[in-house]
Structures are given as C-alpha cells and as structure tokens.
C-alpha cells in the first residue's frame, strides 16, 4: 500500500533538487497533476512528475538527462530510462522496489507559458493555468484510453473558472476549441461506464471525494463542457 506521506516527501525532495540545480532549473517547466496538486491546490494526490523541456535542443536534452540521472539515483533505483517519441523518461523505485515514481519530460516543444511560483521557499517554473487546462483537455484524446484523473482534474479546473488557452487545443488537435469539445471531449466522457469512474483515481481520494466521483463527476463535467461549447462561436 502506498505511503502517501513518504511518497509526497520524495516527490518534494526531487522537485527541490531540480529547481535548485543551476544547470536545469531554467530548462524545465513543471506541469501535470503533481504541479497542480502542489501549486494550484488540486484536491487529489498525485504520484508522478511531469515537465516540459522548454528548449528541446540536443544539448539541453543531454544536460537534463545527465542531471536528472544524478538527482534520481540518490532516492532509489532507476529501473528504466529512455529517450524516444519526444519523451525523456525515468522510472524510479524506492523502498526495495515496492514503490515507483515516473518522471516524464516532454521534448516535443509545444508552446506553453510558465510563471515562477514559490513552494516552501523554492522558486519553480510552473505551467500557467490556461495552458494547464488546455493540455489536460487535449490529453483526453491523446491517450489510448480515458484516464479518470484527467476527468477529475478538468472538473476541478472548471470550478476554479480557469481560462483555456485555445491555441494549445488548435496545435494539439487541429480543431477549434468548440469543435474539439463537441466532437471529441463530450462523446468520450459520455462513453465512460459507471464501473470505470474510480479506476486509477479512487486510491488518491478520500471517501467523500470517491462518493462525489461515483455519483456526480461525469454529469458535472459534461454539464460544464456543454455550457462552454454553447458559449463559443
């Protein structure tokens, strides 16, 4: 069983080491669930680390690869690492290989925007909310299957009334925001079965949150998407 406190501590230590490293701190934009959890108060636990390589030149990729390897080996065993398909990936195991942290660094070079945010006194380069929201929406159809954590995060971003950076949707999907919402997002979420609602998500929520997911999440997200689509030209 995952020890959330221990896992959280290691995530923070790794993130601190990244953003106090003079060689890579300005090269990596913090994004994804853990960034949203730490910086934007996403009310679910997140177990992995996701970054954008802001300047994906061969030299920067090599520097980040080397420095990340050095950082991670202090916290356990690097079971896997590779660079392919616009991704620099590490799989770290700790505590006798019983628990894992995935570190995923995108080298695709999507245009996103970031702002320096402080967490526990450490300045971190974090993806801005409109870009995080847009990328989360795009992820709904990027993956081979729907991840319920994406649906949950989309619901949360709607509750925060974040803007959506439409240029991200256009670049990643080739569609306008309205087209993407109506032709892709809504149909995908409509197809989610009741028995799938907590898959990959339930263990990171408390009982009240799990009840919300089982009874209301799907309809709440669909409602917000329909309102959004109706408001767009």
C-alpha positions as a printed NumPy array, in Angstrom:
array([[  0.   ,   0.   ,   0.   ],
       [  1.276,   3.44 ,  -0.907],
       [  2.52 ,   5.552,   1.989],
       [  1.329,   8.954,   0.772],
       [  3.409,  10.91 ,   3.274],
       [  6.614,   9.119,   2.28 ],
       [  5.842,   9.391,  -1.43 ],
       [  4.98 ,  13.077,  -1.072],
       [  8.264,  13.702,   0.731],
       [ 10.312,  12.069,  -2.028],
       [  8.418,  13.967,  -4.744],
       [  9.212,  17.221,  -2.957],
       [ 12.875,  16.339,  -2.478],
       [ 13.292,  15.521,  -6.166],
       [ 11.458,  18.685,  -7.22 ],
       [ 13.612,  20.765,  -4.874],
       [ 16.779,  19.219,  -6.295],
       [ 15.633,  20.011,  -9.832],
       [ 14.807,  23.642,  -9.147],
       [ 17.945,  24.313,  -7.126],
       [ 20.144,  22.82 ,  -9.851],
       [ 21.704,  25.688, -11.795],
       [ 22.103,  23.552, -14.922],
       [ 18.451,  22.581, -15.418],
       [ 16.209,  24.754, -13.219],
       [ 15.511,  27.184, -16.065],
       [ 15.051,  24.406, -18.637],
       [ 12.116,  22.52 , -17.126],
       [  8.509,  23.696, -16.913],
       [  6.613,  21.895, -14.147],
       [  3.207,  20.611, -15.281],
       [  0.693,  17.816, -14.74 ],
       [ -1.11 ,  16.514, -11.686],
       [  1.664,  16.966,  -9.147],
       [  2.252,  20.567, -10.229],
       [ -1.485,  21.228,  -9.947],
       [ -1.555,  19.484,  -6.56 ],
       [  1.362,  21.419,  -5.085],
       [  0.866,  24.836,  -6.662],
       [ -2.83 ,  25.103,  -7.564],
       [ -4.337,  23.048,  -4.713],
       [ -5.727,  20.204,  -6.824],
       [ -7.685,  18.144,  -4.233],
       [ -6.297,  14.75 ,  -5.173],
       [ -2.951,  13.144,  -4.533],
       [ -0.597,  12.768,  -7.495],
       [  2.26 ,  10.291,  -7.665],
       [  4.443,  11.195, -10.671],
       [  6.382,  14.169, -12.029],
       [  5.814,  15.778, -15.425],
       [  7.81 ,  18.515, -17.117],
       [  8.243,  20.258, -20.444],
       [ 11.755,  20.795, -21.72 ],
       [ 11.459,  24.436, -22.678],
       [ 14.387,  24.471, -25.111],
       [ 14.485,  20.953, -26.605],
       [ 17.849,  21.2  , -28.352],
       [ 20.139,  18.139, -28.345],
       [ 22.473,  19.922, -25.941],
       [ 19.689,  20.716, -23.467],
       [ 18.28 ,  17.199, -23.703],
       [ 21.706,  15.747, -22.916],
       [ 22.193,  18.105, -19.97 ],
       [ 18.786,  17.348, -18.485],
       [ 19.269,  13.607, -18.981],
       [ 22.597,  13.632, -17.169],
       [ 21.491,  15.884, -14.311],
       [ 18.206,  14.03 , -13.768],
       [ 20.028,  10.704, -13.615],
       [ 22.362,  12.117, -10.972],
       [ 19.488,  13.522,  -8.922],
       [ 17.293,  10.431,  -9.05 ],
       [ 19.937,   7.898,  -8.112],
       [ 20.064,   9.466,  -4.643],
       [ 16.475,   8.373,  -3.961],
       [ 16.397,   4.761,  -5.088],
       [ 16.998,   2.59 ,  -8.136],
       [ 16.469,   3.861, -11.664],
       [ 14.726,   0.827, -13.134],
       [ 14.219,   2.308, -16.576],
       [ 15.243,   5.381, -18.528],
       [ 14.96 ,   6.199, -22.194],
       [ 14.656,   8.96 , -24.739],
       [ 12.204,   8.394, -27.597],
       [  8.978,   9.706, -29.113],
       [  9.625,  13.245, -27.833],
       [  9.938,  11.946, -24.282],
       [ 12.736,  11.666, -21.752],
       [ 11.521,   9.094, -19.246],
       [ 12.736,   7.742, -15.909],
       [ 11.207,   5.106, -13.65 ],
       [ 12.472,   5.38 , -10.089],
       [ 11.82 ,   2.706,  -7.493],
       [ 12.349,   3.173,  -3.777],
       [ 11.972,   1.115,  -0.614],
       [ 13.125,  -2.242,  -2.024],
       [ 11.412,  -1.609,  -5.383],
       [  7.922,  -1.644,  -3.817],
       [  7.004,   1.866,  -4.913],
       [  7.654,   3.832,  -8.065],
       [  7.808,   7.396,  -9.337],
       [  7.59 ,   8.102, -13.06 ],
       [  9.374,  11.187, -14.327],
       [  8.194,  12.211, -17.784],
       [  9.889,  15.094, -19.608],
       [  8.349,  16.157, -22.905],
       [ 10.838,  17.254, -25.562],
       [  8.157,  17.959, -28.158],
       [  8.483,  21.724, -27.907],
       [  4.797,  22.648, -27.634],
       [  4.469,  26.347, -26.979],
       [  3.326,  26.723, -23.388],
       [  3.745,  29.532, -20.887],
       [  5.153,  29.297, -17.38 ],
       [  5.48 ,  31.52 , -14.337],
       [  7.898,  31.304, -11.437],
       [  5.955,  30.16 ,  -8.369],
       [  7.316,  29.518,  -4.889],
       [  6.661,  26.353,  -2.945],
       [  8.196,  26.028,   0.523],
       [ 10.623,  28.783,  -0.41 ],
       [ 11.792,  27.122,  -3.633],
       [ 11.099,  29.018,  -6.889],
       [  9.736,  26.684,  -9.564],
       [  8.848,  27.327, -13.186],
       [  5.197,  26.205, -13.366],
       [  2.805,  25.988, -16.316],
       [  0.22 ,  28.78 , -16.277],
       [ -3.402,  27.735, -15.557],
       [ -4.891,  28.39 , -19.048],
       [ -2.194,  26.219, -20.607],
       [ -2.539,  23.511, -17.973],
       [ -6.308,  23.382, -18.537],
       [ -5.934,  23.229, -22.325],
       [ -3.316,  20.493, -22.166],
       [ -5.463,  18.479, -19.783],
       [ -8.391,  18.687, -22.205],
       [ -6.149,  17.632, -25.088],
       [ -4.91 ,  14.664, -23.044],
       [ -8.432,  13.219, -23.017],
       [ -7.99 ,  12.027, -26.592],
       [ -4.176,  11.783, -26.672],
       [ -4.133,   8.615, -24.626],
       [ -5.193,   5.111, -25.659],
       [ -7.946,   5.217, -23.039],
       [ -9.605,   7.796, -20.83 ],
       [ -7.799,   8.361, -17.544],
       [-10.277,   9.283, -14.824],
       [ -7.72 ,  11.519, -13.166],
       [ -7.884,  13.716, -16.283],
       [-11.666,  13.953, -15.97 ],
       [-11.368,  14.811, -12.275],
       [ -8.754,  17.474, -12.956],
       [-10.906,  19.001, -15.703],
       [-13.792,  19.24 , -13.238],
       [-11.529,  20.986, -10.721],
       [-10.21 ,  23.456, -13.289],
       [-13.792,  24.317, -14.217],
       [-14.566,  25.007, -10.541],
       [-11.624,  27.426, -10.454],
       [-13.036,  29.208, -13.535],
       [ -9.722,  28.982, -15.341],
       [ -9.441,  30.229, -18.885],
       [ -8.482,  27.762, -21.628],
       [ -5.641,  28.636, -23.989],
       [ -7.286,  27.879, -27.323],
       [ -4.016,  27.918, -29.275],
       [ -2.938,  24.773, -27.415],
       [ -6.084,  22.943, -28.499],
       [ -5.607,  24.058, -32.096],
       [ -1.967,  22.964, -32.19 ],
       [ -2.512,  19.625, -30.475],
       [ -5.782,  18.586, -32.122],
       [ -6.05 ,  20.616, -35.321],
       [ -9.52 ,  21.766, -34.253],
       [-11.085,  24.844, -32.756],
       [-11.969,  24.63 , -29.085],
       [-15.687,  24.382, -29.896],
       [-15.109,  21.589, -32.423],
       [-12.896,  19.674, -30.039],
       [-15.306,  19.983, -27.114],
       [-18.386,  18.95 , -29.101],
       [-16.884,  16.276, -31.362],
       [-14.307,  14.731, -29.038],
       [-14.483,  15.611, -25.337],
       [-18.223,  15.244, -24.789],
       [-18.571,  11.926, -26.692],
       [-15.533,  10.458, -24.919],
       [-16.856,  11.294, -21.458],
       [-20.378,  10.149, -22.332],
       [-18.96 ,   6.681, -23.011],
       [-17.403,   6.285, -19.549],
       [-19.045,   3.366, -17.745],
       [-20.021,   3.521, -14.077],
       [-17.563,   0.777, -13.17 ],
       [-14.73 ,   2.834, -14.689],
       [-15.297,   6.003, -12.672],
       [-12.785,   5.27 ,  -9.914],
       [-10.172,   3.408, -11.971],
       [ -6.719,   4.843, -11.316],
       [ -8.268,   7.59 ,  -9.208],
       [-10.096,   6.208,  -6.193],
       [ -6.989,   5.351,  -4.172],
       [ -5.919,   9.004,  -4.242],
       [ -9.208,  10.374,  -2.877],
       [-10.93 ,  10.366,   0.491],
       [-14.332,   8.73 ,   0.994],
       [-16.317,  11.907,   0.371],
       [-14.438,  12.555,  -2.86 ],
       [-14.983,   8.978,  -4.026],
       [-18.714,   9.325,  -3.435],
       [-18.73 ,  12.512,  -5.49 ],
       [-16.896,  10.792,  -8.341],
       [-19.304,   7.845,  -8.329],
       [-22.465,   9.93 ,  -8.241],
       [-21.78 ,  13.331,  -9.801],
       [-18.422,  13.77 , -11.54 ],
       [-19.368,  12.583, -15.02 ],
       [-22.531,  14.679, -15.236],
       [-20.847,  17.74 , -13.734],
       [-18.065,  17.662, -16.314],
       [-20.487,  17.057, -19.18 ],
       [-22.617,  19.988, -17.998],
       [-19.612,  22.324, -17.882],
       [-18.396,  21.189, -21.302],
       [-21.829,  21.784, -22.831],
       [-22.026,  25.254, -21.294],
       [-18.564,  26.024, -22.648],
       [-19.377,  24.746, -26.135],
       [-22.609,  26.742, -26.191],
       [-20.726,  29.927, -25.306],
       [-18.2  ,  29.558, -28.129],
       [-18.689,  30.781, -31.669]])
